[in-house]
Coordinates of C-alpha atoms in Angstrom, one line a residue:
Chain A
E1 CA 0.0 0.2 -0.1
V2 CA 1.5 3.3 -1.0
Q3 CA 1.9 5.6 1.7
L4 CA 2.6 9.4 1.7
V5 CA 3.0 11.1 5.1
E6 CA 4.0 15.0 5.2
S7 CA 5.4 16.7 8.0
G8 CA 6.9 20.2 8.7
G9 CA 3.8 22.5 8.4
G10 CA 3.3 25.2 11.2
L11 CA 2.8 28.8 11.9
V12 CA 5.3 31.5 10.2
Q13 CA 5.9 35.0 9.7
P14 CA 5.9 36.7 6.3
G15 CA 9.4 36.4 5.1
G16 CA 10.1 33.4 6.8
S17 CA 11.3 30.1 6.1
L18 CA 9.6 26.2 6.4
R19 CA 10.9 22.6 5.3
L20 CA 8.3 20.4 4.7
S21 CA 8.9 17.0 4.3
C22 CA 7.4 13.8 2.9
A23 CA 7.7 10.2 3.7
A24 CA 7.0 7.4 1.3
S25 CA 6.6 3.8 1.4
G26 CA 4.7 1.0 -0.7
F27 CA 6.6 1.6 -3.8
T28 CA 9.7 1.9 -5.8
F29 CA 10.2 5.8 -4.9
S30 CA 13.3 6.2 -7.0
S31 CA 11.3 5.5 -10.1
D32 CA 8.7 7.9 -9.8
G33 CA 8.0 11.3 -10.0
M34 CA 7.0 13.4 -6.8
H35 CA 5.1 16.6 -6.8
W36 CA 3.7 19.1 -4.2
V37 CA 0.3 20.5 -4.8
R38 CA -1.2 22.9 -2.5
Q39 CA -4.9 24.0 -1.5
A40 CA -5.6 27.2 0.1
P41 CA -8.5 27.1 2.7
G42 CA -11.7 27.0 0.7
K43 CA -10.0 27.0 -2.7
G44 CA -9.0 24.8 -5.3
L45 CA -6.0 22.9 -6.2
E46 CA -2.5 24.6 -7.3
W47 CA 0.5 22.5 -8.5
V48 CA 3.7 23.7 -6.8
S49 CA 6.6 21.7 -8.2
F50 CA 7.9 18.6 -9.5
I51 CA 10.9 16.5 -9.5
S52 CA 11.9 13.6 -11.3
G53 CA 12.7 10.0 -9.9
N54 CA 16.8 10.8 -10.1
S55 CA 16.4 14.4 -9.7
D56 CA 17.3 15.6 -13.4
T57 CA 14.4 17.4 -14.1
I58 CA 12.6 20.0 -11.8
H59 CA 10.0 22.5 -12.5
Y60 CA 8.1 24.8 -10.4
A61 CA 5.0 26.9 -10.4
D62 CA 5.6 30.6 -11.3
S63 CA 4.3 31.9 -8.1
V64 CA 7.3 30.0 -6.2
K65 CA 10.0 30.3 -8.7
G66 CA 13.2 31.7 -6.9
R67 CA 11.6 30.9 -3.3
F68 CA 11.1 27.1 -2.7
I69 CA 13.3 24.4 -3.6
I70 CA 12.3 20.7 -4.1
S71 CA 14.6 17.8 -3.4
R72 CA 14.4 13.9 -2.9
D73 CA 16.7 11.6 -1.0
N74 CA 16.1 8.2 -2.6
A75 CA 18.2 6.5 0.0
K76 CA 15.8 7.5 2.6
N77 CA 12.5 7.2 0.4
S78 CA 11.7 11.2 1.2
L79 CA 11.0 14.5 -0.2
S80 CA 11.3 17.9 0.7
L81 CA 10.3 21.5 0.0
Q82 CA 12.5 24.2 1.4
M83 CA 10.0 27.2 1.5
N84 CA 12.0 30.6 1.6
T85 CA 10.6 34.4 1.9
L86 CA 7.0 33.1 3.0
R87 CA 4.2 35.1 1.7
A88 CA 0.4 35.4 3.0
E89 CA -0.5 33.9 -0.3
D90 CA 1.6 30.8 0.3
A91 CA -0.8 29.8 3.5
A92 CA -2.0 26.1 2.3
L93 CA -2.4 22.5 2.8
Y94 CA 0.5 21.1 1.0
Y95 CA 0.0 17.6 -0.7
C96 CA 2.9 15.5 -1.3
T97 CA 2.0 13.3 -4.6
R98 CA 3.2 10.7 -6.8
G99 CA 3.0 9.7 -10.4
P100 CA 4.4 8.0 -13.2
N101 CA 7.9 9.9 -13.8
Y102 CA 7.5 12.9 -16.0
A103 CA 3.7 11.9 -16.4
G104 CA 2.4 14.9 -15.0
R105 CA -0.2 13.0 -13.1
F106 CA -1.1 12.6 -9.3
D107 CA -2.0 8.8 -8.9
D108 CA -1.4 8.8 -4.8
W109 CA -1.6 11.5 -2.2
G110 CA -0.7 12.2 1.4
Q111 CA -3.1 14.1 4.0
G112 CA -1.3 17.3 3.9
T113 CA 0.4 19.5 5.8
L114 CA -0.8 22.9 6.9
V115 CA 1.3 26.2 6.5
T116 CA 0.1 29.1 8.0
V117 CA 1.8 32.5 7.3
S118 CA 0.9 35.5 9.4
S119 CA 2.5 37.8 11.6
Chain B
E1 CA -0.5 28.1 -19.4
V2 CA -3.5 25.9 -20.7
V3 CA -6.4 27.3 -18.4
L4 CA -9.3 24.5 -17.5
T5 CA -13.0 25.9 -16.9
Q6 CA -15.4 23.6 -15.1
S7 CA -19.1 23.6 -15.2
P8 CA -21.4 24.0 -13.7
A9 CA -19.7 25.2 -10.3
T10 CA -22.3 23.5 -8.5
L11 CA -24.8 20.4 -9.3
S12 CA -27.6 19.7 -7.3
L13 CA -28.7 15.9 -8.1
S14 CA -30.3 13.3 -5.7
P15 CA -29.0 9.7 -5.1
G16 CA -29.4 7.4 -8.3
E17 CA -29.3 10.2 -10.8
R18 CA -26.9 10.9 -13.4
A19 CA -24.2 13.3 -13.4
T20 CA -22.4 15.4 -16.1
L21 CA -19.3 17.4 -15.0
S22 CA -17.7 19.5 -18.2
C23 CA -14.4 20.7 -18.5
R24 CA -13.3 23.2 -21.3
A25 CA -9.3 23.4 -22.1
S26 CA -8.2 27.1 -23.5
Q27 CA -6.2 24.9 -25.8
S28 CA -6.1 21.4 -26.9
V29 CA -4.9 19.0 -24.5
D30 CA -5.4 15.8 -26.7
I31 CA -6.4 13.0 -24.4
Y32 CA -3.9 14.2 -21.5
L33 CA -7.2 15.0 -18.9
S34 CA -7.4 13.5 -15.5
W35 CA -10.3 13.8 -13.1
Y36 CA -10.0 13.7 -9.3
Q37 CA -12.7 13.4 -6.5
Q38 CA -12.0 15.3 -3.2
K39 CA -14.4 14.5 0.0
P40 CA -14.6 17.3 2.6
G41 CA -11.3 16.8 4.9
Q42 CA -9.8 14.1 2.7
A43 CA -7.1 14.6 0.0
P44 CA -8.0 14.5 -3.6
R45 CA -8.0 11.0 -5.3
L46 CA -7.4 10.3 -9.0
L47 CA -10.7 8.9 -10.7
I48 CA -10.0 9.0 -14.5
Y49 CA -6.5 9.6 -16.6
D50 CA -5.7 10.3 -19.9
A51 CA -9.4 11.1 -20.4
S52 CA -11.2 7.6 -20.2
N53 CA -8.9 5.5 -18.3
R54 CA -10.2 4.5 -14.6
A55 CA -7.8 4.5 -12.0
T56 CA -7.3 1.5 -10.0
G57 CA -10.1 0.6 -7.7
I58 CA -12.7 3.2 -9.5
P59 CA -15.9 1.7 -10.0
A60 CA -17.7 1.7 -13.1
R61 CA -20.1 3.9 -12.7
F62 CA -17.3 6.6 -13.0
S63 CA -16.6 7.2 -16.7
G64 CA -14.6 9.7 -18.8
S65 CA -14.6 11.4 -22.4
G66 CA -13.5 13.6 -24.5
S67 CA -10.6 14.9 -26.5
G68 CA -8.6 18.1 -27.5
T69 CA -10.4 21.3 -25.6
D70 CA -14.0 19.6 -24.1
F71 CA -14.0 16.7 -21.7
T72 CA -16.8 15.0 -20.0
L73 CA -16.9 12.9 -16.5
T74 CA -20.2 11.3 -16.2
I75 CA -21.3 9.3 -12.8
S76 CA -24.2 6.9 -14.1
S77 CA -25.8 6.7 -11.0
L78 CA -24.9 8.7 -8.0
E79 CA -24.2 6.8 -4.7
P80 CA -24.5 8.7 -1.4
E81 CA -20.3 8.9 -1.2
D82 CA -20.2 10.4 -4.5
F83 CA -21.3 13.8 -3.1
A84 CA -18.1 15.7 -3.3
V85 CA -16.0 18.4 -5.4
Y86 CA -14.5 17.1 -8.6
Y87 CA -11.3 18.5 -10.4
C88 CA -10.2 18.4 -14.0
Q89 CA -6.1 18.5 -14.6
Q90 CA -4.2 18.6 -17.7
R91 CA -0.6 17.6 -18.2
R92 CA -0.7 18.0 -22.1
N93 CA 1.3 21.4 -22.0
W94 CA 3.5 21.7 -18.6
P95 CA 4.9 23.2 -16.5
P96 CA 2.6 24.3 -15.3
L97 CA 0.5 21.6 -14.5
T98 CA -3.1 23.0 -14.2
F99 CA -6.6 22.5 -12.5
G100 CA -10.0 23.2 -13.4
G101 CA -11.4 25.5 -10.6
G102 CA -13.7 22.5 -9.5
T103 CA -17.5 21.4 -9.6
K104 CA -19.2 20.5 -6.4
V105 CA -21.7 17.9 -6.5
E106 CA -24.6 18.1 -3.7
I107 CA -27.3 16.4 -2.5
K108 CA -30.3 18.2 -3.9

């Protein structure tokens, strides 16, 4: 059974930083593409970032480019999102998702970790 | 960026009725369109990928159709657990991957 468990969310001041993590199990982690998708309270879904299985391809949404950094450790089956210079509009539930490498699809989702940006 | 427009925003139906949800793309996405279901307090779940393929474990009452710019998700006979929000998502031209705004299927 695929399991994706996010952690690291919390309250941060505008301009601050936060690092999200996702622990993966139940599949061959190094073979799959991983994404972060976020959802602001009461709003729709927004794709944030993608990293390929061997980390050779990385993409970001324009809204986070230059501020967020995605990475993965295939030895530890873990995915991370380093979020810097946080803004109020970054407040959301952040989901870790997986799908076929480079496919741009979200086959499985974690339960999410909540990021609140407020002074 | 491909913009996906879902309609209607809200669909009020009774259990047993047929639900027809629409997703229109601002440019062709071929067949590279997926549908997700999200229930309150839960993560989204993949229902349909590449326009018409049911994901693992998805009941046969869910079907998808379309290509190019116009797509449809049909639920043949609504079960109580089907009342939820549904999102479409394209992967033809990315980054960015984009989602529609969602259709809420509510109990009439």
